[in-house]
Amino acid sequence: MHFPELHRHLGGATHPRILWGYIEKQSSDLAIRLLARYGDYSRFRHEFERPFRDLADYLSVHHLVEELQAEDVGYFAHRAVRGASVFEAVDVLELRFNPYKRTRAGLSEDDRLVDMSRVVDDIAAAVQTDFPIRTSFILCMDRGFSPARNKAIIDLAKMHPACVAVDIAGPYQAGGPTIAEWVELFRYAREVGLSTTAHMAESDPIDVHPELFPYLNRIGHGIQIGLHHPQHLSELSKRGITLEVCPMTYLRTNTISDVSELKPVFDRCRDANVRIAICTDNPALHGESGRLVNEYERLVRAGVIHFNEILDLADAGYAAAFTHPA
Ligand SMILES: [Zn+2]
């Protein structure tokens, strides 16, 4: 059996051992600084596996990885893709990342926007592998970026054949687009033929924006809709919007304290005919049980889904995938 993986961040897809191996081999300022800060692999690994306070603390490790990956993004992307194929039986992988955050440091704004294209080229070349996996990219816009910079990310996704969709990610920050501006950005993305998803209703019950629903194919997480705003589920069903649910993330961010708390989300989505795709988000931050199959297993063990639903849930993922068949 194989599985589709529709929600995985490049920044959270590299096992800490691969990152540490890279740090030990490199002589960049960042590598030297990280080597001095952590000293050995066990302390570095602890940074990934320690308990996190909340979503912001969880994302802080993400930023550390993004900075390191920017040094040789292809090296890390290649390892993330072959690992997903061999160790997780993933055959459709939609890998998401913010291309701007991986541009070369020290460039001007205009040069960084140009360099984004080189970043996507490098990753697209690196993910070519003989393993049986189809990989495509979802480019992440950022809640802290200006509308113009986010639009440049849409324009890049539109031009690059490896890119299938755009997403909103990152923590809330001042200076980012308003909801009205996000609506315009997503409307534009759909107009130019891209598919769309958006991180929403992940850990904050008020982070629900129905204004965006008309322009979304999928929602990253969306569990707070199932838990606290089930009145929106009929609209999600009508629009064919799939939720990308990543159970371990909600434990790691203290959004829930037990996986069984997700049962109402699955029950209500099943009743309302809203599709759910099971995903991992950032498996490198989830310890030894961070693989995609562990997410299915967690849900079965907690009584959230029945074992007999696994095939249907995997099929729901394939049906919601943006990646075109080979
Ligand atoms: Zn995510």
Short mmCIF file of C-alpha atoms and ligand atoms in Angstrom, two decimals:
data_model
loop_
_atom_site.label_atom_id
_atom_site.label_comp_id
_atom_site.label_asym_id
_atom_site.label_seq_id
_atom_site.Cartn_x
_atom_site.Cartn_y
_atom_site.Cartn_z
CA MET A 1 0.00 0.00 0.00
CA HIS A 2 1.07 3.56 -0.70
CA PHE A 3 -0.04 6.88 0.77
CA PRO A 4 -0.46 10.46 -0.48
CA GLU A 5 1.16 13.21 1.59
CA LEU A 6 -0.43 16.58 0.88
CA HIS A 7 0.82 18.72 3.78
CA ARG A 8 4.53 18.55 4.49
CA HIS A 9 6.85 21.51 4.96
CA LEU A 10 10.32 21.21 3.52
CA GLY A 11 11.53 22.91 6.72
CA GLY A 12 10.04 20.13 8.83
CA ALA A 13 10.84 17.25 6.52
CA THR A 14 14.54 16.75 7.24
CA HIS A 15 15.45 14.36 10.04
CA PRO A 16 17.67 16.09 12.63
CA ARG A 17 20.42 13.53 11.99
CA ILE A 18 20.69 14.73 8.37
CA LEU A 19 20.80 18.35 9.51
CA TRP A 20 23.49 17.58 12.11
CA GLY A 21 25.56 15.62 9.58
CA TYR A 22 25.44 18.68 7.34
CA ILE A 23 26.42 21.03 10.20
CA GLU A 24 29.44 18.88 11.04
CA LYS A 25 30.67 18.94 7.44
CA GLN A 26 30.20 22.64 6.71
CA SER A 27 32.27 25.67 7.56
CA SER A 28 29.64 28.41 7.05
CA ASP A 29 29.12 30.92 9.86
CA LEU A 30 25.73 29.41 10.64
CA ALA A 31 27.05 25.84 10.76
CA ILE A 32 29.90 26.88 13.06
CA ARG A 33 27.46 28.79 15.29
CA LEU A 34 25.09 25.82 15.54
CA LEU A 35 27.96 23.42 16.21
CA ALA A 36 29.10 25.65 19.07
CA ARG A 37 25.57 26.16 20.41
CA TYR A 38 24.59 22.48 20.57
CA GLY A 39 27.95 20.71 20.84
CA ASP A 40 26.70 17.25 19.97
CA TYR A 41 23.91 15.48 18.15
CA SER A 42 21.92 14.48 21.22
CA ARG A 43 21.56 18.12 22.31
CA PHE A 44 20.67 19.21 18.78
CA ARG A 45 18.10 16.46 18.46
CA HIS A 46 16.57 17.45 21.78
CA GLU A 47 15.79 20.87 20.29
CA PHE A 48 13.47 19.07 17.83
CA GLU A 49 11.96 16.60 20.21
CA ARG A 50 11.56 18.74 23.33
CA PRO A 51 8.06 19.70 24.45
CA PHE A 52 6.88 22.91 22.78
CA ARG A 53 4.85 25.54 24.61
CA ASP A 54 2.60 26.48 21.71
CA LEU A 55 2.45 26.99 17.96
CA ALA A 56 4.90 29.93 18.06
CA ASP A 57 7.51 27.86 19.95
CA TYR A 58 6.99 24.99 17.47
CA LEU A 59 7.55 27.36 14.54
CA SER A 60 10.78 28.74 16.08
CA VAL A 61 12.55 25.44 15.26
CA HIS A 62 11.15 25.70 11.77
CA HIS A 63 12.91 29.06 11.31
CA LEU A 64 16.22 27.61 12.45
CA VAL A 65 15.92 24.86 9.84
CA GLU A 66 14.86 27.24 7.07
CA GLU A 67 17.99 29.32 7.60
CA LEU A 68 20.22 26.26 7.48
CA GLN A 69 18.44 24.78 4.46
CA ALA A 70 18.92 28.03 2.55
CA GLU A 71 22.63 27.16 2.33
CA ASP A 72 21.99 24.11 0.12
CA VAL A 73 18.30 23.62 -0.34
CA GLY A 74 18.66 20.87 -2.94
CA TYR A 75 20.72 18.70 -0.58
CA PHE A 76 17.93 18.68 1.98
CA ALA A 77 15.06 18.38 -0.48
CA HIS A 78 16.59 15.31 -2.12
CA ARG A 79 16.92 13.55 1.22
CA ALA A 80 13.40 14.49 2.28
CA VAL A 81 11.88 13.03 -0.89
CA ARG A 82 13.80 9.75 -1.01
CA GLY A 83 13.12 9.22 2.72
CA ALA A 84 9.37 9.74 2.22
CA SER A 85 9.37 7.17 -0.59
CA VAL A 86 11.47 4.49 1.10
CA PHE A 87 10.54 4.84 4.77
CA GLU A 88 6.94 6.03 4.52
CA ALA A 89 5.60 4.46 1.31
CA VAL A 90 4.57 7.92 0.08
CA ASP A 91 4.05 7.94 -3.69
CA VAL A 92 2.43 11.38 -4.10
CA LEU A 93 4.20 14.13 -2.19
CA GLU A 94 3.19 17.78 -2.16
CA LEU A 95 6.10 19.53 -0.54
CA ARG A 96 5.54 23.10 0.59
CA PHE A 97 8.04 25.84 1.26
CA ASN A 98 8.49 29.57 1.14
CA PRO A 99 10.93 30.30 -1.71
CA TYR A 100 11.72 33.83 -0.48
CA LYS A 101 12.99 32.57 2.87
CA ARG A 102 15.51 30.35 1.08
CA THR A 103 16.99 33.05 -1.13
CA ARG A 104 20.61 34.04 -0.61
CA ALA A 105 21.24 36.31 2.35
CA GLY A 106 22.51 39.82 1.73
CA LEU A 107 20.65 40.43 -1.54
CA SER A 108 18.41 43.44 -2.17
CA GLU A 109 14.62 42.94 -2.17
CA ASP A 110 14.50 42.92 -5.97
CA ASP A 111 17.36 40.46 -6.22
CA ARG A 112 15.78 38.18 -3.63
CA LEU A 113 12.55 38.11 -5.65
CA VAL A 114 14.58 37.10 -8.72
CA ASP A 115 16.55 34.53 -6.69
CA MET A 116 13.29 32.78 -5.66
CA SER A 117 13.16 31.26 -9.13
CA ARG A 118 16.66 29.80 -8.69
CA VAL A 119 15.51 28.29 -5.35
CA VAL A 120 12.59 26.49 -7.02
CA ASP A 121 14.84 25.33 -9.89
CA ASP A 122 17.37 23.91 -7.42
CA ILE A 123 14.71 22.04 -5.47
CA ALA A 124 13.00 20.77 -8.62
CA ALA A 125 16.32 19.36 -9.88
CA ALA A 126 17.13 17.83 -6.50
CA VAL A 127 13.86 15.94 -6.06
CA GLN A 128 14.39 13.94 -9.26
CA THR A 129 14.91 10.40 -8.03
CA ASP A 130 14.60 6.81 -9.21
CA PHE A 131 12.30 6.03 -6.30
CA PRO A 132 8.58 5.65 -7.13
CA ILE A 133 7.33 9.01 -5.92
CA ARG A 134 5.78 11.99 -7.67
CA THR A 135 6.69 15.27 -6.02
CA SER A 136 5.23 18.68 -6.67
CA PHE A 137 5.46 21.98 -4.84
CA ILE A 138 3.09 24.25 -2.97
CA LEU A 139 4.67 27.66 -2.56
CA CYS A 140 3.94 29.28 0.80
CA MET A 141 3.09 32.92 1.01
CA ASP A 142 3.64 34.43 4.45
CA ARG A 143 1.38 36.28 6.85
CA GLY A 144 4.18 38.76 7.55
CA PHE A 145 5.02 39.55 3.90
CA SER A 146 3.63 42.53 2.00
CA PRO A 147 0.91 41.84 -0.58
CA ALA A 148 3.42 42.65 -3.35
CA ARG A 149 5.94 40.09 -2.14
CA ASN A 150 3.22 37.47 -1.75
CA LYS A 151 1.97 38.21 -5.26
CA ALA A 152 5.50 37.62 -6.56
CA ILE A 153 5.29 34.13 -5.01
CA ILE A 154 2.02 33.49 -6.89
CA ASP A 155 3.62 34.69 -10.13
CA LEU A 156 6.54 32.32 -9.62
CA ALA A 157 4.20 29.37 -8.88
CA LYS A 158 2.27 30.18 -12.04
CA MET A 159 5.44 30.05 -14.16
CA HIS A 160 7.15 27.00 -12.71
CA PRO A 161 5.97 23.59 -13.92
CA ALA A 162 6.83 21.86 -10.62
CA CYS A 163 4.50 24.17 -8.66
CA VAL A 164 0.84 23.27 -8.37
CA ALA A 165 -0.54 25.56 -5.68
CA VAL A 166 -0.01 28.36 -3.17
CA ASP A 167 -0.62 28.46 0.57
CA ILE A 168 -0.61 30.95 3.45
CA ALA A 169 1.76 30.04 6.26
CA GLY A 170 3.82 31.59 9.04
CA PRO A 171 2.79 33.20 12.30
CA TYR A 172 0.56 36.28 12.36
CA GLN A 173 2.62 39.46 12.11
CA ALA A 174 2.00 43.14 11.74
CA GLY A 175 2.46 44.46 8.21
CA GLY A 176 1.07 41.45 6.40
CA PRO A 177 -1.99 41.45 4.16
CA THR A 178 -5.46 42.13 5.52
CA ILE A 179 -8.16 39.53 4.95
CA ALA A 180 -9.46 41.64 2.05
CA GLU A 181 -5.97 41.62 0.53
CA TRP A 182 -5.69 37.84 1.03
CA VAL A 183 -9.00 37.44 -0.78
CA GLU A 184 -7.55 39.38 -3.73
CA LEU A 185 -4.34 37.31 -3.69
CA PHE A 186 -6.25 34.02 -3.69
CA ARG A 187 -8.69 35.22 -6.31
CA TYR A 188 -5.68 36.07 -8.49
CA ALA A 189 -4.05 32.67 -7.82
CA ARG A 190 -7.20 30.86 -8.96
CA GLU A 191 -7.58 33.14 -11.99
CA VAL A 192 -4.10 32.22 -13.21
CA GLY A 193 -4.87 28.52 -12.87
CA LEU A 194 -3.26 27.61 -9.57
CA SER A 195 -4.80 25.47 -6.87
CA THR A 196 -4.92 26.83 -3.34
CA THR A 197 -4.76 25.88 0.29
CA ALA A 198 -4.38 28.00 3.42
CA HIS A 199 -3.30 27.32 6.98
CA MET A 200 -6.41 28.17 8.96
CA ALA A 201 -8.24 27.13 12.13
CA GLU A 202 -5.21 25.20 13.32
CA SER A 203 -4.94 26.02 17.03
CA ASP A 204 -6.89 29.26 17.44
CA PRO A 205 -10.70 28.86 17.39
CA ILE A 206 -11.17 32.39 16.03
CA ASP A 207 -8.78 31.86 13.10
CA VAL A 208 -11.63 31.08 10.70
CA HIS A 209 -12.11 33.23 7.57
CA PRO A 210 -15.14 32.26 5.49
CA GLU A 211 -14.32 35.12 3.09
CA LEU A 212 -11.55 32.90 1.74
CA PHE A 213 -13.66 29.77 1.25
CA PRO A 214 -14.74 30.64 -2.32
CA TYR A 215 -11.08 30.65 -3.40
CA LEU A 216 -9.79 27.58 -1.56
CA ASN A 217 -9.47 23.98 -2.71
CA ARG A 218 -8.17 22.79 0.63
CA ILE A 219 -7.59 24.09 4.15
CA GLY A 220 -4.41 23.34 6.07
CA HIS A 221 -5.71 21.89 9.36
CA GLY A 222 -9.15 23.48 9.79
CA ILE A 223 -9.77 21.36 12.87
CA GLN A 224 -11.15 24.34 14.80
CA ILE A 225 -13.96 24.52 12.23
CA GLY A 226 -14.92 20.94 13.05
CA LEU A 227 -14.55 21.52 16.79
CA HIS A 228 -16.06 24.99 17.24
CA HIS A 229 -17.69 26.16 14.00
CA PRO A 230 -19.41 23.12 12.49
CA GLN A 231 -21.98 25.45 10.91
CA HIS A 232 -19.39 26.09 8.16
CA LEU A 233 -19.04 22.41 7.22
CA SER A 234 -21.94 22.41 4.76
CA GLU A 235 -20.28 25.23 2.80
CA LEU A 236 -16.96 23.37 2.80
CA SER A 237 -18.79 20.31 1.48
CA LYS A 238 -20.60 22.31 -1.20
CA ARG A 239 -17.34 23.84 -2.37
CA GLY A 240 -15.49 20.50 -2.23
CA ILE A 241 -12.90 21.84 0.22
CA THR A 242 -10.73 19.13 1.82
CA LEU A 243 -9.20 19.51 5.28
CA GLU A 244 -5.52 18.54 5.67
CA VAL A 245 -5.44 17.09 9.18
CA CYS A 246 -2.08 16.51 10.89
CA PRO A 247 -2.79 14.91 14.31
CA MET A 248 0.69 14.97 15.86
CA THR A 249 1.06 18.70 15.28
CA TYR A 250 -1.91 19.44 17.54
CA LEU A 251 -0.35 17.39 20.34
CA ARG A 252 3.04 19.08 19.85
CA THR A 253 1.51 22.58 19.94
CA ASN A 254 -0.72 21.80 22.94
CA THR A 255 -3.80 22.46 20.84
CA ILE A 256 -5.19 19.17 22.15
CA SER A 257 -3.97 16.92 24.94
CA ASP A 258 -5.20 13.63 23.47
CA VAL A 259 -5.80 12.47 19.90
CA SER A 260 -9.30 11.31 20.88
CA GLU A 261 -10.28 15.01 21.02
CA LEU A 262 -10.24 14.91 17.21
CA LYS A 263 -13.17 12.51 17.10
CA PRO A 264 -15.82 15.24 16.71
CA VAL A 265 -13.87 16.67 13.75
CA PHE A 266 -13.88 13.35 11.91
CA ASP A 267 -17.47 12.49 12.88
CA ARG A 268 -18.84 15.88 11.82
CA CYS A 269 -16.85 15.94 8.58
CA ARG A 270 -18.06 12.43 7.74
CA ASP A 271 -21.67 13.49 8.42
CA ALA A 272 -21.30 16.69 6.39
CA ASN A 273 -19.46 14.96 3.55
CA VAL A 274 -16.28 17.02 3.97
CA ARG A 275 -13.18 15.12 2.86
CA ILE A 276 -10.19 14.78 5.19
CA ALA A 277 -6.64 14.02 4.06
CA ILE A 278 -4.29 12.66 6.76
CA CYS A 279 -0.92 14.42 6.66
CA THR A 280 2.20 14.97 8.81
CA ASP A 281 3.01 18.72 8.56
CA ASN A 282 6.54 18.60 10.07
CA PRO A 283 7.55 14.99 10.73
CA ALA A 284 11.10 15.94 11.77
CA LEU A 285 9.64 17.68 14.83
CA HIS A 286 7.57 14.68 15.80
CA GLY A 287 10.20 12.23 17.02
CA GLU A 288 10.34 8.57 16.10
CA SER A 289 6.59 8.31 15.54
CA GLY A 290 6.41 11.15 13.02
CA ARG A 291 5.96 9.08 9.89
CA LEU A 292 2.76 9.32 7.89
CA VAL A 293 1.68 5.79 8.76
CA ASN A 294 2.01 6.69 12.46
CA GLU A 295 -0.62 9.40 11.98
CA TYR A 296 -3.13 6.84 10.71
CA GLU A 297 -2.18 4.47 13.52
CA ARG A 298 -2.60 7.18 16.16
CA LEU A 299 -6.13 7.90 14.94
CA VAL A 300 -7.09 4.21 14.94
CA ARG A 301 -5.66 3.61 18.41
CA ALA A 302 -7.48 6.66 19.81
CA GLY A 303 -10.79 5.45 18.37
CA VAL A 304 -11.09 8.49 16.10
CA ILE A 305 -11.28 6.37 12.95
CA HIS A 306 -11.83 2.67 12.33
CA PHE A 307 -9.09 0.60 10.72
CA ASN A 308 -11.46 -0.08 7.82
CA GLU A 309 -11.49 3.64 6.98
CA ILE A 310 -7.76 3.80 6.23
CA LEU A 311 -8.13 2.96 2.54
CA ASP A 312 -10.94 5.48 2.12
CA LEU A 313 -8.91 8.20 3.84
CA ALA A 314 -5.90 7.49 1.63
CA ASP A 315 -8.22 7.63 -1.40
CA ALA A 316 -9.59 10.97 -0.16
CA GLY A 317 -6.01 12.24 -0.14
CA TYR A 318 -5.37 11.09 -3.69
CA ALA A 319 -8.66 12.66 -4.80
CA ALA A 320 -7.72 15.99 -3.23
CA ALA A 321 -4.14 15.98 -4.52
CA PHE A 322 -3.12 18.82 -6.83
CA THR A 323 -0.40 16.66 -8.34
CA HIS A 324 -1.21 15.39 -11.80
CA PRO A 325 -1.05 11.65 -12.45
CA ALA A 326 2.18 10.40 -14.02
ZN ZN B 1 1.67 23.32 8.05
#
